[in-house]
PDB file of C-alpha atoms and ligand atoms in Angstrom:
ATOM      1  CA  MET A1411      41.401  90.588  86.461  1.00 92.00           C
ATOM      2  CA  ILE A1412      44.659  89.357  88.004  1.00 96.00           C
ATOM      3  CA  SER A1413      47.890  89.736  86.147  1.00 97.00           C
ATOM      4  CA  VAL A1414      51.279  88.519  87.375  1.00 97.00           C
ATOM      5  CA  GLN A1415      54.254  89.442  85.251  1.00 97.00           C
ATOM      6  CA  ASN A1416      57.859  88.424  85.717  1.00 97.00           C
ATOM      7  CA  LEU A1417      57.438  88.068  89.428  1.00 97.00           C
ATOM      8  CA  ASP A1418      60.744  87.490  91.222  1.00 97.00           C
ATOM      9  CA  LEU A1419      61.292  87.199  94.944  1.00 96.00           C
ATOM     10  CA  ALA A1420      64.217  86.233  97.160  1.00 95.00           C
ATOM     11  CA  PHE A1421      64.635  85.913 100.921  1.00 93.00           C
ATOM     12  CA  GLN A1422      67.870  87.123 102.425  1.00 87.00           C
ATOM     13  CA  THR A1423      69.203  84.745 105.065  1.00 83.00           C
ATOM     14  CA  ALA A1424      72.359  85.431 107.104  1.00 80.00           C
ATOM     15  CA  ALA A1425      74.595  83.582 104.674  1.00 81.00           C
ATOM     16  CA  GLU A1426      72.937  83.915 101.302  1.00 86.00           C
ATOM     17  CA  GLU A1427      70.110  85.070  99.147  1.00 86.00           C
ATOM     18  CA  HIS A1428      67.501  82.356  98.612  1.00 90.00           C
ATOM     19  CA  LYS A1429      65.620  82.839  95.362  1.00 93.00           C
ATOM     20  CA  VAL A1430      62.052  81.641  95.848  1.00 95.00           C
ATOM     21  CA  LEU A1431      60.136  82.940  92.821  1.00 97.00           C
ATOM     22  CA  ASN A1432      61.593  83.081  89.352  1.00 96.00           C
ATOM     23  CA  ALA A1433      59.896  84.945  86.484  1.00 97.00           C
ATOM     24  CA  ILE A1434      56.344  83.905  87.374  1.00 97.00           C
ATOM     25  CA  ASN A1435      53.784  84.845  84.696  1.00 97.00           C
ATOM     26  CA  PHE A1436      50.063  84.176  84.562  1.00 97.00           C
ATOM     27  CA  GLU A1437      46.717  85.895  84.056  1.00 97.00           C
ATOM     28  CA  VAL A1438      43.398  85.095  85.673  1.00 98.00           C
ATOM     29  CA  ALA A1439      40.154  86.205  83.997  1.00 97.00           C
ATOM     30  CA  PRO A1440      37.233  87.659  85.988  1.00 96.00           C
ATOM     31  CA  GLY A1441      35.192  84.819  87.482  1.00 96.00           C
ATOM     32  CA  GLU A1442      37.849  82.228  86.726  1.00 97.00           C
ATOM     33  CA  VAL A1443      39.195  79.684  89.210  1.00 97.00           C
ATOM     34  CA  PHE A1444      42.918  79.373  88.657  1.00 98.00           C
ATOM     35  CA  GLY A1445      44.800  76.597  90.453  1.00 96.00           C
ATOM     36  CA  LEU A1446      48.423  76.599  91.542  1.00 96.00           C
ATOM     37  CA  VAL A1447      49.865  73.158  92.125  1.00 93.00           C
ATOM     38  CA  GLY A1448      53.322  71.767  92.722  1.00 90.00           C
ATOM     39  CA  GLU A1449      55.497  70.070  95.297  1.00 88.00           C
ATOM     40  CA  SER A1450      55.895  71.451  98.787  1.00 89.00           C
ATOM     41  CA  GLY A1451      58.287  74.418  98.853  1.00 92.00           C
ATOM     42  CA  SER A1452      57.796  75.246  95.160  1.00 94.00           C
ATOM     43  CA  GLY A1453      56.560  78.760  96.014  1.00 96.00           C
ATOM     44  CA  LYS A1454      52.756  78.476  95.769  1.00 96.00           C
ATOM     45  CA  SER A1455      51.939  80.209  99.071  1.00 95.00           C
ATOM     46  CA  THR A1456      54.551  82.848  98.365  1.00 97.00           C
ATOM     47  CA  VAL A1457      52.801  83.786  95.108  1.00 97.00           C
ATOM     48  CA  LEU A1458      49.509  84.241  97.000  1.00 96.00           C
ATOM     49  CA  ARG A1459      51.217  86.311  99.682  1.00 94.00           C
ATOM     50  CA  CYS A1460      52.700  88.629  97.064  1.00 95.00           C
ATOM     51  CA  ILE A1461      49.273  89.152  95.436  1.00 95.00           C
ATOM     52  CA  ALA A1462      47.663  89.768  98.852  1.00 92.00           C
ATOM     53  CA  GLY A1463      50.274  92.439  99.590  1.00 90.00           C
ATOM     54  CA  LEU A1464      51.734  90.490 102.521  1.00 90.00           C
ATOM     55  CA  TYR A1465      55.181  90.428 100.889  1.00 92.00           C
ATOM     56  CA  ARG A1466      56.419  93.675  99.408  1.00 90.00           C
ATOM     57  CA  HIS A1467      59.991  92.975  98.382  1.00 91.00           C
ATOM     58  CA  TRP A1468      59.306  91.356  95.012  1.00 95.00           C
ATOM     59  CA  THR A1469      60.109  92.715  91.565  1.00 95.00           C
ATOM     60  CA  GLY A1470      58.013  92.474  88.422  1.00 96.00           C
ATOM     61  CA  GLY A1471      54.355  93.381  88.080  1.00 95.00           C
ATOM     62  CA  ILE A1472      51.173  92.360  89.880  1.00 96.00           C
ATOM     63  CA  SER A1473      47.834  93.982  89.214  1.00 94.00           C
ATOM     64  CA  VAL A1474      44.295  93.227  90.335  1.00 93.00           C
ATOM     65  CA  ASP A1475      41.401  94.863  88.485  1.00 89.00           C
ATOM     66  CA  GLY A1476      43.878  97.073  86.645  1.00 87.00           C
ATOM     67  CA  GLN A1477      45.359  98.391  89.900  1.00 88.00           C
ATOM     68  CA  SER A1478      48.976  97.698  90.703  1.00 89.00           C
ATOM     69  CA  VAL A1479      49.747  95.851  93.934  1.00 88.00           C
ATOM     70  CA  ALA A1480      53.138  97.619  94.139  1.00 85.00           C
ATOM     71  CA  GLY A1481      53.562 100.685  96.330  1.00 76.00           C
ATOM     72  CA  ARG A1482      51.226 101.740  99.088  1.00 78.00           C
ATOM     73  CA  LEU A1483      47.986  99.766  99.106  1.00 79.00           C
ATOM     74  CA  THR A1484      44.703 101.460  99.912  1.00 82.00           C
ATOM     75  CA  LYS A1485      42.159 100.016 102.338  1.00 83.00           C
ATOM     76  CA  ALA A1486      39.804  99.531  99.393  1.00 83.00           C
ATOM     77  CA  HIS A1487      42.435  97.393  97.709  1.00 83.00           C
ATOM     78  CA  HIS A1488      42.960  95.240 100.803  1.00 84.00           C
ATOM     79  CA  ARG A1489      39.206  94.804 101.030  1.00 89.00           C
ATOM     80  CA  LYS A1490      39.034  93.529  97.467  1.00 93.00           C
ATOM     81  CA  ILE A1491      41.481  90.635  98.014  1.00 94.00           C
ATOM     82  CA  GLN A1492      40.939  88.201 100.856  1.00 94.00           C
ATOM     83  CA  MET A1493      42.874  85.077 101.824  1.00 93.00           C
ATOM     84  CA  VAL A1494      41.756  81.757 103.315  1.00 93.00           C
ATOM     85  CA  PHE A1495      44.454  79.580 104.865  1.00 88.00           C
ATOM     86  CA  GLN A1496      44.908  75.851 105.248  1.00 85.00           C
ATOM     87  CA  ASP A1497      44.533  75.506 108.974  1.00 78.00           C
ATOM     88  CA  PRO A1498      41.476  77.274 110.369  1.00 70.00           C
ATOM     89  CA  TYR A1499      42.556  76.393 113.901  1.00 71.00           C
ATOM     90  CA  GLY A1500      45.758  78.339 113.427  1.00 78.00           C
ATOM     91  CA  SER A1501      44.161  81.263 111.605  1.00 82.00           C
ATOM     92  CA  LEU A1502      41.303  81.873 114.098  1.00 91.00           C
ATOM     93  CA  HIS A1503      42.075  83.528 117.420  1.00 93.00           C
ATOM     94  CA  PRO A1504      41.361  80.883 120.105  1.00 92.00           C
ATOM     95  CA  LYS A1505      39.958  83.455 122.567  1.00 95.00           C
ATOM     96  CA  HIS A1506      37.687  85.226 120.083  1.00 95.00           C
ATOM     97  CA  THR A1507      34.116  84.148 119.488  1.00 97.00           C
ATOM     98  CA  VAL A1508      32.929  83.793 115.901  1.00 97.00           C
ATOM     99  CA  ASN A1509      31.125  87.107 116.400  1.00 97.00           C
ATOM    100  CA  THR A1510      34.326  88.910 117.440  1.00 97.00           C
ATOM    101  CA  THR A1511      36.253  87.356 114.548  1.00 97.00           C
ATOM    102  CA  LEU A1512      33.639  88.470 112.012  1.00 97.00           C
ATOM    103  CA  ALA A1513      33.147  91.955 113.477  1.00 97.00           C
ATOM    104  CA  ALA A1514      36.883  92.791 113.450  1.00 96.00           C
ATOM    105  CA  PRO A1515      37.341  93.317 109.689  1.00 94.00           C
ATOM    106  CA  LEU A1516      34.131  95.404 109.566  1.00 96.00           C
ATOM    107  CA  ARG A1517      35.442  97.680 112.321  1.00 95.00           C
ATOM    108  CA  ILE A1518      38.841  98.034 110.621  1.00 93.00           C
ATOM    109  CA  HIS A1519      37.118  99.121 107.436  1.00 92.00           C
ATOM    110  CA  SER A1520      34.572 101.337 109.272  1.00 93.00           C
ATOM    111  CA  ILE A1521      31.650  99.359 107.862  1.00 94.00           C
ATOM    112  CA  GLY A1522      28.364  99.613 109.795  1.00 93.00           C
ATOM    113  CA  ASP A1523      25.376  97.322 110.008  1.00 95.00           C
ATOM    114  CA  ILE A1524      27.546  94.768 111.774  1.00 96.00           C
ATOM    115  CA  ASP A1525      24.766  92.557 113.201  1.00 96.00           C
ATOM    116  CA  ARG A1526      22.939  92.207 109.936  1.00 96.00           C
ATOM    117  CA  ARG A1527      26.129  91.439 108.016  1.00 97.00           C
ATOM    118  CA  ILE A1528      27.238  88.773 110.500  1.00 97.00           C
ATOM    119  CA  VAL A1529      23.885  86.981 110.485  1.00 97.00           C
ATOM    120  CA  GLU A1530      23.780  87.128 106.695  1.00 96.00           C
ATOM    121  CA  VAL A1531      27.283  85.764 106.147  1.00 97.00           C
ATOM    122  CA  LEU A1532      26.779  82.947 108.682  1.00 97.00           C
ATOM    123  CA  GLY A1533      23.775  81.858 106.629  1.00 96.00           C
ATOM    124  CA  GLN A1534      25.752  82.044 103.412  1.00 95.00           C
ATOM    125  CA  VAL A1535      28.484  79.732 104.692  1.00 96.00           C
ATOM    126  CA  GLY A1536      25.945  77.302 106.169  1.00 96.00           C
ATOM    127  CA  LEU A1537      26.622  77.916 109.863  1.00 96.00           C
ATOM    128  CA  PRO A1538      23.749  77.878 112.363  1.00 94.00           C
ATOM    129  CA  THR A1539      23.077  81.174 114.155  1.00 90.00           C
ATOM    130  CA  ALA A1540      23.952  79.335 117.377  1.00 92.00           C
ATOM    131  CA  ALA A1541      27.568  79.231 116.173  1.00 95.00           C
ATOM    132  CA  ARG A1542      27.812  83.000 116.421  1.00 97.00           C
ATOM    133  CA  PHE A1543      28.888  83.198 120.065  1.00 97.00           C
ATOM    134  CA  ARG A1544      31.022  80.064 120.119  1.00 97.00           C
ATOM    135  CA  TYR A1545      34.807  79.810 120.346  1.00 96.00           C
ATOM    136  CA  PRO A1546      36.912  77.931 117.766  1.00 94.00           C
ATOM    137  CA  HIS A1547      37.431  74.925 120.091  1.00 94.00           C
ATOM    138  CA  GLN A1548      33.630  74.534 120.320  1.00 95.00           C
ATOM    139  CA  LEU A1549      33.361  74.046 116.552  1.00 94.00           C
ATOM    140  CA  SER A1550      34.240  71.163 114.239  1.00 92.00           C
ATOM    141  CA  GLY A1551      37.094  71.495 111.748  1.00 92.00           C
ATOM    142  CA  GLY A1552      34.660  72.043 108.894  1.00 93.00           C
ATOM    143  CA  GLN A1553      32.749  74.689 110.868  1.00 95.00           C
ATOM    144  CA  ARG A1554      35.998  76.481 111.677  1.00 94.00           C
ATOM    145  CA  GLN A1555      36.881  76.626 107.995  1.00 94.00           C
ATOM    146  CA  ARG A1556      33.368  77.982 107.315  1.00 96.00           C
ATOM    147  CA  VAL A1557      34.136  80.764 109.822  1.00 96.00           C
ATOM    148  CA  ALA A1558      37.416  81.525 108.027  1.00 95.00           C
ATOM    149  CA  ILE A1559      35.522  81.714 104.720  1.00 96.00           C
ATOM    150  CA  ALA A1560      32.855  83.941 106.328  1.00 96.00           C
ATOM    151  CA  ARG A1561      35.593  86.251 107.622  1.00 96.00           C
ATOM    152  CA  ALA A1562      36.951  86.563 104.088  1.00 95.00           C
ATOM    153  CA  LEU A1563      33.496  87.126 102.554  1.00 96.00           C
ATOM    154  CA  ILE A1564      32.194  89.655 105.043  1.00 96.00           C
ATOM    155  CA  LEU A1565      34.185  92.446 103.378  1.00 95.00           C
ATOM    156  CA  GLU A1566      32.569  91.616 100.016  1.00 95.00           C
ATOM    157  CA  PRO A1567      35.843  91.023  98.180  1.00 96.00           C
ATOM    158  CA  SER A1568      36.099  90.302  94.468  1.00 96.00           C
ATOM    159  CA  VAL A1569      39.068  87.914  94.785  1.00 97.00           C
ATOM    160  CA  LEU A1570      39.642  85.014  97.179  1.00 97.00           C
ATOM    161  CA  LEU A1571      43.137  83.576  97.496  1.00 97.00           C
ATOM    162  CA  LEU A1572      42.721  80.046  98.845  1.00 97.00           C
ATOM    163  CA  ASP A1573      45.821  78.372 100.260  1.00 95.00           C
ATOM    164  CA  GLU A1574      45.082  74.635 100.574  1.00 93.00           C
ATOM    165  CA  PRO A1575      41.720  75.504 102.149  1.00 92.00           C
ATOM    166  CA  THR A1576      40.665  71.885 102.621  1.00 90.00           C
ATOM    167  CA  SER A1577      43.943  70.028 103.262  1.00 88.00           C
ATOM    168  CA  ALA A1578      43.537  70.012 107.039  1.00 86.00           C
ATOM    169  CA  LEU A1579      40.034  68.516 106.874  1.00 89.00           C
ATOM    170  CA  ASP A1580      38.620  64.979 106.757  1.00 88.00           C
ATOM    171  CA  VAL A1581      37.853  63.799 103.245  1.00 85.00           C
ATOM    172  CA  SER A1582      34.049  63.992 103.619  1.00 85.00           C
ATOM    173  CA  VAL A1583      34.276  67.508 105.071  1.00 91.00           C
ATOM    174  CA  GLN A1584      36.661  68.585 102.293  1.00 91.00           C
ATOM    175  CA  ALA A1585      33.916  67.857  99.776  1.00 90.00           C
ATOM    176  CA  GLU A1586      31.402  70.012 101.680  1.00 92.00           C
ATOM    177  CA  ILE A1587      33.803  72.946 101.854  1.00 94.00           C
ATOM    178  CA  LEU A1588      34.690  72.658  98.148  1.00 94.00           C
ATOM    179  CA  ASN A1589      31.008  72.651  97.249  1.00 94.00           C
ATOM    180  CA  LEU A1590      30.488  75.705  99.469  1.00 96.00           C
ATOM    181  CA  LEU A1591      33.376  77.514  97.743  1.00 96.00           C
ATOM    182  CA  ALA A1592      31.903  76.663  94.331  1.00 95.00           C
ATOM    183  CA  ASP A1593      28.440  77.939  95.376  1.00 95.00           C
ATOM    184  CA  VAL A1594      29.804  81.148  96.870  1.00 96.00           C
ATOM    185  CA  ARG A1595      31.868  81.829  93.770  1.00 96.00           C
ATOM    186  CA  ARG A1596      28.823  81.526  91.541  1.00 95.00           C
ATOM    187  CA  ALA A1597      26.553  83.561  93.837  1.00 94.00           C
ATOM    188  CA  ARG A1598      29.036  86.425  94.175  1.00 94.00           C
ATOM    189  CA  ASN A1599      30.818  86.143  90.853  1.00 94.00           C
ATOM    190  CA  LEU A1600      34.195  85.903  92.573  1.00 97.00           C
ATOM    191  CA  THR A1601      37.600  85.181  91.086  1.00 97.00           C
ATOM    192  CA  TYR A1602      39.702  82.546  92.881  1.00 98.00           C
ATOM    193  CA  ILE A1603      43.301  81.503  92.947  1.00 98.00           C
ATOM    194  CA  MET A1604      43.473  78.184  94.706  1.00 97.00           C
ATOM    195  CA  VAL A1605      46.616  76.455  95.890  1.00 96.00           C
ATOM    196  CA  SER A1606      46.341  72.701  96.217  1.00 90.00           C
ATOM    197  CA  HIS A1607      48.483  69.599  95.913  1.00 82.00           C
ATOM    198  CA  ASP A1608      45.361  67.508  95.415  1.00 81.00           C
ATOM    199  CA  LEU A1609      44.221  66.546  91.916  1.00 78.00           C
ATOM    200  CA  ALA A1610      40.606  65.933  92.957  1.00 78.00           C
ATOM    201  CA  VAL A1611      40.387  69.407  94.506  1.00 85.00           C
ATOM    202  CA  VAL A1612      41.865  71.032  91.427  1.00 86.00           C
ATOM    203  CA  ALA A1613      39.608  69.072  89.091  1.00 84.00           C
ATOM    204  CA  HIS A1614      36.521  69.930  91.103  1.00 86.00           C
ATOM    205  CA  LEU A1615      37.008  73.669  91.361  1.00 92.00           C
ATOM    206  CA  CYS A1616      39.559  74.970  88.850  1.00 95.00           C
ATOM    207  CA  ASP A1617      39.286  75.989  85.202  1.00 94.00           C
ATOM    208  CA  ARG A1618      43.025  76.174  84.559  1.00 96.00           C
ATOM    209  CA  VAL A1619      46.079  75.343  86.573  1.00 95.00           C
ATOM    210  CA  GLY A1620      49.664  76.561  86.757  1.00 95.00           C
ATOM    211  CA  VAL A1621      52.170  73.871  87.686  1.00 93.00           C
ATOM    212  CA  MET A1622      55.025  75.115  89.867  1.00 94.00           C
ATOM    213  CA  GLN A1623      58.434  73.640  90.485  1.00 93.00           C
ATOM    214  CA  GLN A1624      61.245  75.362  92.376  1.00 94.00           C
ATOM    215  CA  GLY A1625      59.854  78.859  92.049  1.00 96.00           C
ATOM    216  CA  ARG A1626      58.932  78.611  88.374  1.00 96.00           C
ATOM    217  CA  ILE A1627      55.692  77.932  86.547  1.00 96.00           C
ATOM    218  CA  GLU A1628      56.505  74.945  84.354  1.00 93.00           C
ATOM    219  CA  GLU A1629      53.266  75.092  82.395  1.00 94.00           C
ATOM    220  CA  VAL A1630      49.725  76.437  82.516  1.00 95.00           C
ATOM    221  CA  LEU A1631      47.041  74.057  81.313  1.00 93.00           C
ATOM    222  CA  GLU A1632      43.289  73.594  81.192  1.00 94.00           C
ATOM    223  CA  VAL A1633      41.987  71.126  83.780  1.00 91.00           C
ATOM    224  CA  PRO A1634      40.454  68.759  81.163  1.00 90.00           C
ATOM    225  CA  THR A1635      43.888  68.555  79.483  1.00 90.00           C
ATOM    226  CA  LEU A1636      45.441  67.711  82.819  1.00 87.00           C
ATOM    227  CA  LEU A1637      42.850  65.018  83.557  1.00 84.00           C
ATOM    228  CA  ALA A1638      43.289  63.508  80.101  1.00 85.00           C
ATOM    229  CA  GLY A1639      46.978  62.991  80.959  1.00 82.00           C
ATOM    230  CA  GLU A1640      48.012  65.376  78.188  1.00 85.00           C
ATOM    231  CA  ALA A1641      50.342  67.597  80.190  1.00 85.00           C
ATOM    232  CA  ARG A1642      53.298  68.936  78.245  1.00 87.00           C
ATOM    233  CA  THR A1643      56.016  68.335  80.834  1.00 88.00           C
ATOM    234  CA  ASP A1644      57.116  65.082  82.495  1.00 87.00           C
ATOM    235  CA  TYR A1645      57.089  66.845  85.828  1.00 86.00           C
ATOM    236  CA  THR A1646      53.350  67.549  85.587  1.00 86.00           C
ATOM    237  CA  ARG A1647      52.577  64.007  84.461  1.00 84.00           C
ATOM    238  CA  ILE A1648      54.536  62.481  87.363  1.00 82.00           C
ATOM    239  CA  LEU A1649      52.950  64.862  89.861  1.00 80.00           C
ATOM    240  CA  PHE A1650      49.468  63.922  88.726  1.00 78.00           C
ATOM    241  CA  GLU A1651      50.090  60.231  88.382  1.00 78.00           C
ATOM    242  CA  ALA A1652      51.120  60.284  92.058  1.00 75.00           C
ATOM    243  CA  SER A1653      48.090  62.268  93.228  1.00 73.00           C
ATOM    244  CA  ARG A1654      45.624  60.339  91.077  1.00 69.00           C
ATOM    245  CA  ARG A1655      46.128  57.159  93.112  1.00 61.00           C
ATOM    246  CA  TYR A1656      45.805  59.016  96.386  1.00 58.00           C
ATOM    247  CA  ASP A1657      42.699  60.896  95.257  1.00 58.00           C
ATOM    248  CA  ARG A1658      40.277  58.067  94.509  1.00 56.00           C
ATOM    249  CA  SER A1659      38.476  58.252  97.863  1.00 58.00           C
ATOM    250  CA  MET A1660      38.234  62.030  97.593  1.00 60.00           C
ATOM    251  CA  ALA A1661      36.693  61.834  94.127  1.00 60.00           C
ATOM    252  CA  SER A1662      34.003  59.383  95.207  1.00 63.00           C
ATOM    253  CA  SER A1663      33.287  61.469  98.276  1.00 64.00           C
ATOM    254  CA  LEU A1664      32.848  64.580  96.123  1.00 63.00           C
ATOM    255  CA  ALA A1665      30.413  62.722  93.895  1.00 63.00           C
ATOM    256  CA  GLY A1666      28.460  61.658  97.006  1.00 64.00           C
ATOM    257  CA  ALA A1667      28.344  65.203  98.414  1.00 62.00           C
ATOM    258  CA  ALA A1668      27.210  66.620  95.073  1.00 58.00           C
ATOM    259  CA  LYS A1669      24.301  64.165  95.007  1.00 53.00           C
ATOM    260  CA  THR A1670      23.109  65.069  98.501  1.00 51.00           C
ATOM    261  CA  ALA A1671      23.648  68.855  98.016  1.00 48.00           C
TER     262      ALA A1671
HETATM  263  P1  ADP B1760      54.690  76.072  98.970  1.00 81.14           P
HETATM  264  O1  ADP B1760      53.519  76.894  99.410  1.00 81.14           O
HETATM  265  O2  ADP B1760      54.697  75.764  97.508  1.00 81.14           O
HETATM  266  O3  ADP B1760      54.880  74.828  99.785  1.00 81.14           O
HETATM  267  P2  ADP B1760      56.213  78.342  99.928  1.00 81.14           P
HETATM  268  O4  ADP B1760      55.759  79.429  99.024  1.00 81.14           O
HETATM  269  O5  ADP B1760      55.657  78.316 101.302  1.00 81.14           O
HETATM  270  O6  ADP B1760      56.017  76.940  99.199  1.00 81.14           O
HETATM  271  O7  ADP B1760      57.799  78.409 100.074  1.00 81.14           O
HETATM  272  C1  ADP B1760      58.684  78.467  98.970  1.00 81.14           C
HETATM  273  C2  ADP B1760      60.096  78.577  99.453  1.00 81.14           C
HETATM  274  O8  ADP B1760      60.285  79.839 100.110  1.00 81.14           O
HETATM  275  C3  ADP B1760      60.506  77.523 100.457  1.00 81.14           C
HETATM  276  O9  ADP B1760      61.825  77.139 100.159  1.00 81.14           O
HETATM  277  C4  ADP B1760      60.446  78.253 101.779  1.00 81.14           C
HETATM  278  O10 ADP B1760      61.379  77.711 102.672  1.00 81.14           O
HETATM  279  C5  ADP B1760      60.828  79.664 101.386  1.00 81.14           C
HETATM  280  N1  ADP B1760      60.208  80.688 102.256  1.00 81.14           N
HETATM  281  C6  ADP B1760      58.877  80.939 102.379  1.00 81.14           C
HETATM  282  N2  ADP B1760      58.645  81.945 103.221  1.00 81.14           N
HETATM  283  C7  ADP B1760      59.858  82.342 103.670  1.00 81.14           C
HETATM  284  C8  ADP B1760      60.302  83.353 104.607  1.00 81.14           C
HETATM  285  N3  ADP B1760      59.415  84.165 105.210  1.00 81.14           N
HETATM  286  N4  ADP B1760      61.626  83.478 104.800  1.00 81.14           N
HETATM  287  C9  ADP B1760      62.518  82.681 104.175  1.00 81.14           C
HETATM  288  N5  ADP B1760      62.171  81.703 103.309  1.00 81.14           N
HETATM  289  C10 ADP B1760      60.863  81.541 103.051  1.00 81.14           C
HETATM  290 MG1   MG B1761      52.183  76.533 100.946  1.00 81.14          MG
END
């Protein structure tokens, strides 16, 4: 479904070339949830941006559904891959109602039936119809992230690229949003790549995870292997030992949300 081969990328600053991605390789199967974890600045968001077509100056190969992401991307291709960002407050236009935000991608892609699609997607992400004509500041953090997810889903993509989609939210709300993402993935048979620094998030949603350090993927492992503490590299073990302590409250909150869902 998604194939990344020998992906290299550098940013040119005034003084020097800063190499950010170094021979990144991984494959994601249709319907799989693949996690990317690693310390801040290791290149996780940059990988997502390359796949989404937001960065074009990489070398190597990226393909989605057998179609290369290099060269000129068609509208159909952009429609297929949608991104959800960490901070819904930053990614939603403060002066646009939910309705305006959700109608915009439909207009860009000349898709009709706008009213029906908006009502339908609001229901799918668990927002009340009353939210439709509200502004971002009139919504809670969790509701704003539901709007960002609705905006991604309204184009009926096959891939969601999730960049720390719950890190800006309270722990109890994080669990709700993760459960929503899991439900939506099943209902629509989507493929996800999910960036997170949080072990509980990765364990809850992902099948496999690639561990990044300084622009490289150190190892790719199955989540049960990771949770059993059987990572191959010291780096991965240290990373997860650190997040395990921090994640206890999140794990219990997820268990609570699953029971009430
Ligand atoms: P992560 O998401 O893992 O925290 P990023 O992918 O955002 O890391 O960043 C990886 C590295 O690339 C960092 O060193 C960052 O400073 C650098 N970087 C990211 N975007 C740019 C940019 N547009 N211009 C220059 N450097 C960038
Ligand atoms: Mg990032």
